[in-house]
PDB file of C-alpha atoms in Angstrom:
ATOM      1  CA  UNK A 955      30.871  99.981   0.708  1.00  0.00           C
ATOM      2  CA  UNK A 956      31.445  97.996   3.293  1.00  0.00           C
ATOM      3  CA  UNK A 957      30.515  94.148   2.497  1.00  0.00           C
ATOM      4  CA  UNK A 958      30.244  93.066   5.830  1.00  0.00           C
ATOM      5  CA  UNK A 959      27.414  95.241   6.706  1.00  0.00           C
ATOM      6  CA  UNK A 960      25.637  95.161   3.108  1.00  0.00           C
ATOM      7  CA  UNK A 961      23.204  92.619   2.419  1.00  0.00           C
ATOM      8  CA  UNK A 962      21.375  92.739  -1.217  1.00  0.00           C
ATOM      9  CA  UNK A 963      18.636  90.921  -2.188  1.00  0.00           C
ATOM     10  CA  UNK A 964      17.759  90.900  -6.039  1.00  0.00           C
ATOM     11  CA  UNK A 965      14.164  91.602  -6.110  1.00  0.00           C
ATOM     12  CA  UNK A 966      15.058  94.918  -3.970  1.00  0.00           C
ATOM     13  CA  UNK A 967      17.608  95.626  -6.029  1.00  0.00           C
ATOM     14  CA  UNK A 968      17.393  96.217  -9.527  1.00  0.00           C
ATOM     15  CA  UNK A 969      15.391  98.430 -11.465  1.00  0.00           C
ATOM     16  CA  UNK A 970      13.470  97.726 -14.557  1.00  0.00           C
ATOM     17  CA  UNK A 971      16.056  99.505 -16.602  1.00  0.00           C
ATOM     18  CA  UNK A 972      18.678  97.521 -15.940  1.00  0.00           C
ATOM     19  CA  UNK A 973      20.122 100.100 -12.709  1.00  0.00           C
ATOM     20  CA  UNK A 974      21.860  98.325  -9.665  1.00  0.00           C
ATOM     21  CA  UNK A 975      21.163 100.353  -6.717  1.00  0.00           C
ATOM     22  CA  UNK A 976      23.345  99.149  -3.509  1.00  0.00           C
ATOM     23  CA  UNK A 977      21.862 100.307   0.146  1.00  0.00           C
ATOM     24  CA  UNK A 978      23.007 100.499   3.900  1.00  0.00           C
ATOM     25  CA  UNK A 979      21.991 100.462   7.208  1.00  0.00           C
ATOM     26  CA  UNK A 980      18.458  98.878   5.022  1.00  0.00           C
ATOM     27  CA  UNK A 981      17.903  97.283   8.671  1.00  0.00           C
ATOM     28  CA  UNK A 982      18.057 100.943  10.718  1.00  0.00           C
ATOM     29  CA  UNK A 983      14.175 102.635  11.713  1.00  0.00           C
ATOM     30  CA  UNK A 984      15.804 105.778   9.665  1.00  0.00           C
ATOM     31  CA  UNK A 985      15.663 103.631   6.001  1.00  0.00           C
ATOM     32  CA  UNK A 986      17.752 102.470   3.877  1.00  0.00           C
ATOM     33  CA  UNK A 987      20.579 105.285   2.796  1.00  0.00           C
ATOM     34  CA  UNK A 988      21.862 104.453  -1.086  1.00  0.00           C
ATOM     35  CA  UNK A 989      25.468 103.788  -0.963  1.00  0.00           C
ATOM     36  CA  UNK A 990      26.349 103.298  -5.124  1.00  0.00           C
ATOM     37  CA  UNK A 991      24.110 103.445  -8.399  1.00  0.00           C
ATOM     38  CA  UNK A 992      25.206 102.011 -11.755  1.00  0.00           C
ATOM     39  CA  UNK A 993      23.667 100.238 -14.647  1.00  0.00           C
ATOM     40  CA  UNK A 994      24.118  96.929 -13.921  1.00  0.00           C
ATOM     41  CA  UNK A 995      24.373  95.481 -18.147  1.00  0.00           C
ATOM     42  CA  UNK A 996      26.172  98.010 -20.539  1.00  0.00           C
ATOM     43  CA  UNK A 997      24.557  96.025 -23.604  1.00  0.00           C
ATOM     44  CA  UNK A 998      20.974  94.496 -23.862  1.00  0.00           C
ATOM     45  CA  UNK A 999      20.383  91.915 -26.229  1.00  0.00           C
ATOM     46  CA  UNK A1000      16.804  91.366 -26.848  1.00  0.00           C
ATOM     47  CA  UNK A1001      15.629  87.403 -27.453  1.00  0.00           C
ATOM     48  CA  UNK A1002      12.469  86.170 -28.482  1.00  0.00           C
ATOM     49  CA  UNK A1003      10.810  86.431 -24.809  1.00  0.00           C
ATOM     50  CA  UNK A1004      13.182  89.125 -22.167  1.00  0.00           C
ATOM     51  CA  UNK A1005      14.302  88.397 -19.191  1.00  0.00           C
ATOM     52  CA  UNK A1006      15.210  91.856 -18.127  1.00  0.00           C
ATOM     53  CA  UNK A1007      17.785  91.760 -15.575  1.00  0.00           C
ATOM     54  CA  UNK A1008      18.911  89.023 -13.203  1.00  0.00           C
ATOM     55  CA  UNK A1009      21.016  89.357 -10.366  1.00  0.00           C
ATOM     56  CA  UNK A1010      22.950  87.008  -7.394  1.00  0.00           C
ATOM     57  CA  UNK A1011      24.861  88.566  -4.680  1.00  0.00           C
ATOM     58  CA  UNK A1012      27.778  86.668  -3.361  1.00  0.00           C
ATOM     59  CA  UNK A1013      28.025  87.896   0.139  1.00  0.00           C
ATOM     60  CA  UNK A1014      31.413  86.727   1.032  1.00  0.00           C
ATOM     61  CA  UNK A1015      33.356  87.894  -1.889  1.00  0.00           C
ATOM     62  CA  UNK A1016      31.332  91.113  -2.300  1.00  0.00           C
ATOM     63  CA  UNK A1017      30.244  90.305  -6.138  1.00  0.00           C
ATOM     64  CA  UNK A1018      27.180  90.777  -7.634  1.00  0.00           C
ATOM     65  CA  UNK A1019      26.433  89.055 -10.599  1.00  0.00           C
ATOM     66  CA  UNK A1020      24.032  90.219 -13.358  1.00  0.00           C
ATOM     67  CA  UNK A1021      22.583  88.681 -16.767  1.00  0.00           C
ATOM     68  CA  UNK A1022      19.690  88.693 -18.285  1.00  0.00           C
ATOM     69  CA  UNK A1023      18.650  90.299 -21.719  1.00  0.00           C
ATOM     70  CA  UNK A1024      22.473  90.321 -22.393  1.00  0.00           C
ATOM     71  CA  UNK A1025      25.249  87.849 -24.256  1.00  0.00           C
ATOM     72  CA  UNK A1026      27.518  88.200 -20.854  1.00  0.00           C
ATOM     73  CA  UNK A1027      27.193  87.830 -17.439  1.00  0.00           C
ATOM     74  CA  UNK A1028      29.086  90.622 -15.599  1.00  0.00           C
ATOM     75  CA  UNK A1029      30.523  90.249 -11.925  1.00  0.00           C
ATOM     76  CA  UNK A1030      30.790  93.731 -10.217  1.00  0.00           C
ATOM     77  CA  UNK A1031      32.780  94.181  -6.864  1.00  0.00           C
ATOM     78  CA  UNK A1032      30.958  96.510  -4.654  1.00  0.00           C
ATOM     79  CA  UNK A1033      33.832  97.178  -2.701  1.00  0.00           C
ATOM     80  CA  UNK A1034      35.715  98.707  -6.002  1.00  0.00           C
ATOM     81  CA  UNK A1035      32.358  99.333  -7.721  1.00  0.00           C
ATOM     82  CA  UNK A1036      33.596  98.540 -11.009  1.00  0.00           C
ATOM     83  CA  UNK A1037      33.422  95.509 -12.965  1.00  0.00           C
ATOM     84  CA  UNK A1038      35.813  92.678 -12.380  1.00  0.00           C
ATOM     85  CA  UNK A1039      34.931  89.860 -15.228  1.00  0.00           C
ATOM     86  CA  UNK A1040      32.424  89.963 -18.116  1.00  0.00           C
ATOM     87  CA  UNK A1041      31.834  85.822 -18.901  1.00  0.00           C
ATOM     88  CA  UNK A1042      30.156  84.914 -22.240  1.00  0.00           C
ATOM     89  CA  UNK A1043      27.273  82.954 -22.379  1.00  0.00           C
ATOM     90  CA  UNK A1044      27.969  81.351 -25.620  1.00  0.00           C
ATOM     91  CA  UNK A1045      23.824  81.021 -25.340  1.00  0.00           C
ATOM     92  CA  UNK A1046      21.293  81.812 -27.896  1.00  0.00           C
ATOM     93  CA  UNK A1047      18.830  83.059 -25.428  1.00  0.00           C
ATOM     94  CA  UNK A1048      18.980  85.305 -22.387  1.00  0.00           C
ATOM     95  CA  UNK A1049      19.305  84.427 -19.091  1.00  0.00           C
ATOM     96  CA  UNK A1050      16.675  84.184 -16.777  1.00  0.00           C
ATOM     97  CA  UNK A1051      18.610  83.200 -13.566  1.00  0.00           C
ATOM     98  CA  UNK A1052      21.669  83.190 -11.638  1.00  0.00           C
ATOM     99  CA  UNK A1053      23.089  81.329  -8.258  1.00  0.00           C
ATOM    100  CA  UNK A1054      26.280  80.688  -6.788  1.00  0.00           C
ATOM    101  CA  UNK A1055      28.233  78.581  -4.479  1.00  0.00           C
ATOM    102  CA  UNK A1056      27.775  80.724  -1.153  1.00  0.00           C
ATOM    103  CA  UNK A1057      30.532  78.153   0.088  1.00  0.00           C
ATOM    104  CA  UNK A1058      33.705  78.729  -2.473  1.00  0.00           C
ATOM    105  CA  UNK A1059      32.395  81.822  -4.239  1.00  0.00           C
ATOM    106  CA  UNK A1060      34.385  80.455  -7.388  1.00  0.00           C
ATOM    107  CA  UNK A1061      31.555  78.992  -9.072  1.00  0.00           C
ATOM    108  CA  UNK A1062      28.171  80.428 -10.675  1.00  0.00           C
ATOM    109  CA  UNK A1063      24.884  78.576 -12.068  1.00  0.00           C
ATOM    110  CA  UNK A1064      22.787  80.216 -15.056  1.00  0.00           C
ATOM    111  CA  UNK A1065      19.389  79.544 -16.327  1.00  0.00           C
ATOM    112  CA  UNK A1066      18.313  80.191 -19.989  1.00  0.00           C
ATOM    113  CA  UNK A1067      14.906  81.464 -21.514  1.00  0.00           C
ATOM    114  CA  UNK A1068      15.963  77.671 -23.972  1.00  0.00           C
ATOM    115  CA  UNK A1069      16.000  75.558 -20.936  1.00  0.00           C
ATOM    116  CA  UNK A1070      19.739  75.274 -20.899  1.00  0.00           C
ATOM    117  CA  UNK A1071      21.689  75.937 -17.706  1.00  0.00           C
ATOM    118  CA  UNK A1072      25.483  76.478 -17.688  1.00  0.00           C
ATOM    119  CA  UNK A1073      27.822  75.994 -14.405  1.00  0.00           C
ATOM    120  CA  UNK A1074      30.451  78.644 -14.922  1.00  0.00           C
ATOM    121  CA  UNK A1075      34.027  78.783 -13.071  1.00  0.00           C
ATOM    122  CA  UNK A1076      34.970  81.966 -12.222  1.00  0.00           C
ATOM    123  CA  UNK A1077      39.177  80.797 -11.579  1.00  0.00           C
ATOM    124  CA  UNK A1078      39.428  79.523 -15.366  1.00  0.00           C
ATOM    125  CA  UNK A1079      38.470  83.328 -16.255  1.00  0.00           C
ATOM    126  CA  UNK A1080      36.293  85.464 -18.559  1.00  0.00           C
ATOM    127  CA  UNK A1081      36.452  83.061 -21.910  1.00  0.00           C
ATOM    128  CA  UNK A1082      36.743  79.683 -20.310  1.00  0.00           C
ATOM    129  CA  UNK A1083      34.888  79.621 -17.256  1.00  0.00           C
ATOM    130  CA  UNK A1084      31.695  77.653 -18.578  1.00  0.00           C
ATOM    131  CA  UNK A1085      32.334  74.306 -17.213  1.00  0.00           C
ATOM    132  CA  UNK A1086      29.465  72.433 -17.856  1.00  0.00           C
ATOM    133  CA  UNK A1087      26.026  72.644 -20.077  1.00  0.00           C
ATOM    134  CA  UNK A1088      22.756  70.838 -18.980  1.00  0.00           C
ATOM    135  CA  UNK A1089      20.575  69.914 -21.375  1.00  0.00           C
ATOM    136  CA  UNK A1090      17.449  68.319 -19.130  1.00  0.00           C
ATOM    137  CA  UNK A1091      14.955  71.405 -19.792  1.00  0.00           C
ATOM    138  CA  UNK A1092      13.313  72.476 -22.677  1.00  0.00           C
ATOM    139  CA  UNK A1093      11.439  75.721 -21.768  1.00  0.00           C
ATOM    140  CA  UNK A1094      12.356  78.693 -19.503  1.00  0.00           C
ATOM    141  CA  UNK A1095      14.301  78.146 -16.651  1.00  0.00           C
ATOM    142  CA  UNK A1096      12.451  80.345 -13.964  1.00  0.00           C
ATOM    143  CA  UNK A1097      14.844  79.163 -10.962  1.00  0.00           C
ATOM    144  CA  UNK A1098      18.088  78.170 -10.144  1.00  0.00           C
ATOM    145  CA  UNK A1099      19.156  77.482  -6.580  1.00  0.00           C
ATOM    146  CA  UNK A1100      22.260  76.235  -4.756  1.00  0.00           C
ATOM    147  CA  UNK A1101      21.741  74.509  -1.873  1.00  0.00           C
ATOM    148  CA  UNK A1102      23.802  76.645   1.461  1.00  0.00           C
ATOM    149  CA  UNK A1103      24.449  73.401   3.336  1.00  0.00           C
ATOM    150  CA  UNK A1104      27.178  71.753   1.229  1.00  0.00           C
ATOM    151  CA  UNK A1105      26.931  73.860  -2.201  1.00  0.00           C
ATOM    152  CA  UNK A1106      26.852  70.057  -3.674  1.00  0.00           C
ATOM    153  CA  UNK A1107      23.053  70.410  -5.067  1.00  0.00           C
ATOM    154  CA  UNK A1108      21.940  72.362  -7.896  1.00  0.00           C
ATOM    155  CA  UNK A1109      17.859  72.668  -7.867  1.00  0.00           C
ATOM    156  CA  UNK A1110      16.219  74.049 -11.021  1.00  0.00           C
ATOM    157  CA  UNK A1111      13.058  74.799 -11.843  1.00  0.00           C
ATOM    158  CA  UNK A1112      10.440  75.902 -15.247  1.00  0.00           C
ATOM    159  CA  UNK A1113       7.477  76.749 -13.704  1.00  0.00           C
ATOM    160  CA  UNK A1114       6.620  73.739 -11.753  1.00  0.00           C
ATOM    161  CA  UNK A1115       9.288  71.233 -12.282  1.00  0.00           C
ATOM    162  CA  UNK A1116      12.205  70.663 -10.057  1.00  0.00           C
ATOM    163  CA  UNK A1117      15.324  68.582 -10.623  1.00  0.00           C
ATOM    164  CA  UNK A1118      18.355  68.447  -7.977  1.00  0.00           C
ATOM    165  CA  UNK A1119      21.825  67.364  -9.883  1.00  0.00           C
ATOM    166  CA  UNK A1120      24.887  66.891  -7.810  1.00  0.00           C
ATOM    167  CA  UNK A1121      27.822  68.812  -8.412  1.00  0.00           C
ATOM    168  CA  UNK A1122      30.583  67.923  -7.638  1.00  0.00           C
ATOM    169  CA  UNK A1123      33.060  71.493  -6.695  1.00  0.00           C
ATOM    170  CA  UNK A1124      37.059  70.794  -6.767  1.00  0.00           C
ATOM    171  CA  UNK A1125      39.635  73.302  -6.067  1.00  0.00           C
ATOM    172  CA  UNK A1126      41.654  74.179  -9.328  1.00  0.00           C
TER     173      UNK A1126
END
């Protein structure tokens, strides 16, 4: 796979199952040709209310990051196609959606079905990378976005409601 001329795009991407299918030349009159398949979570964990699977594709560093009904978040290279870090969630509901800096491409938000978002550090590796836990919501998060200008704003949102928190992103 080359990264520079893959672009992925979660809602195209993933199956209902839980299968990550990775495409080129999506942009050529001929269609999309599939490049790799692989099932994106190894382990489902079922919650109260599933998620089924979440995705974020971090086109610089060529990861793709996928939770959802699962107690990890798993970041697969698509260059290698195998998977580089499995982070814990240390959450008692599954996630429901996942950002990253576009900028660094060190850090990673994540929504939970309880409301609770955790900012994740992917230099302090798999078992400490959870950096910080927001508390603010208290329902499913349906939306997590970091802003592309500066990567300094984190907008959430549960069904209509949107907060922006700054962030602030240091080099280790």
């Amino acid at each position: 796979v080359s990264s520079s001329k893959v672009h992925m795009d979660g809602a195209d991407l993933c199956t209902a199952d839980g299968n990550i299918h990775i495409f080129r030349e999506y942009d050529q009159p001929g269609g999309a040709l599939l490049t790799s398949a692989f099932r994106g979570l190894l382990e489902k964990h079922p919650g109260s209310r599933r998620s089924g699977v979440v995705t974020s594709w971090e086109q610089r560093t060529g990861h793709l990051l996928v939770g959802g009904d699962s107690r990890y978040i798993r970041t697969w290279d698509a260059r290698i196609e195998c998977p580089v870090y499995d982070f814990p969630t240390q959450a008692g509901s599954n996630c429901t959606a996942i950002t990253s800096d576009h900028i660094g491409g060190s850090v990673f938000v994540a929504g939970f079905g309880d409301g609770v978002i955790r900012i994740f550090d992917k230099r302090l590796g798999d078992e400490r990378a959870i950096v910080r836990v927001i508390r603010q919501h208290h329902t499913w998060i349906k939306n997590v976005t970091m802003q592309k200008n500066d990567g300094q704003e984190l907008v959430t949102g549960r069904w209509v409601i949107t907060t922006m928190l700054e962030l602030v992103l240091t080099p280790l």
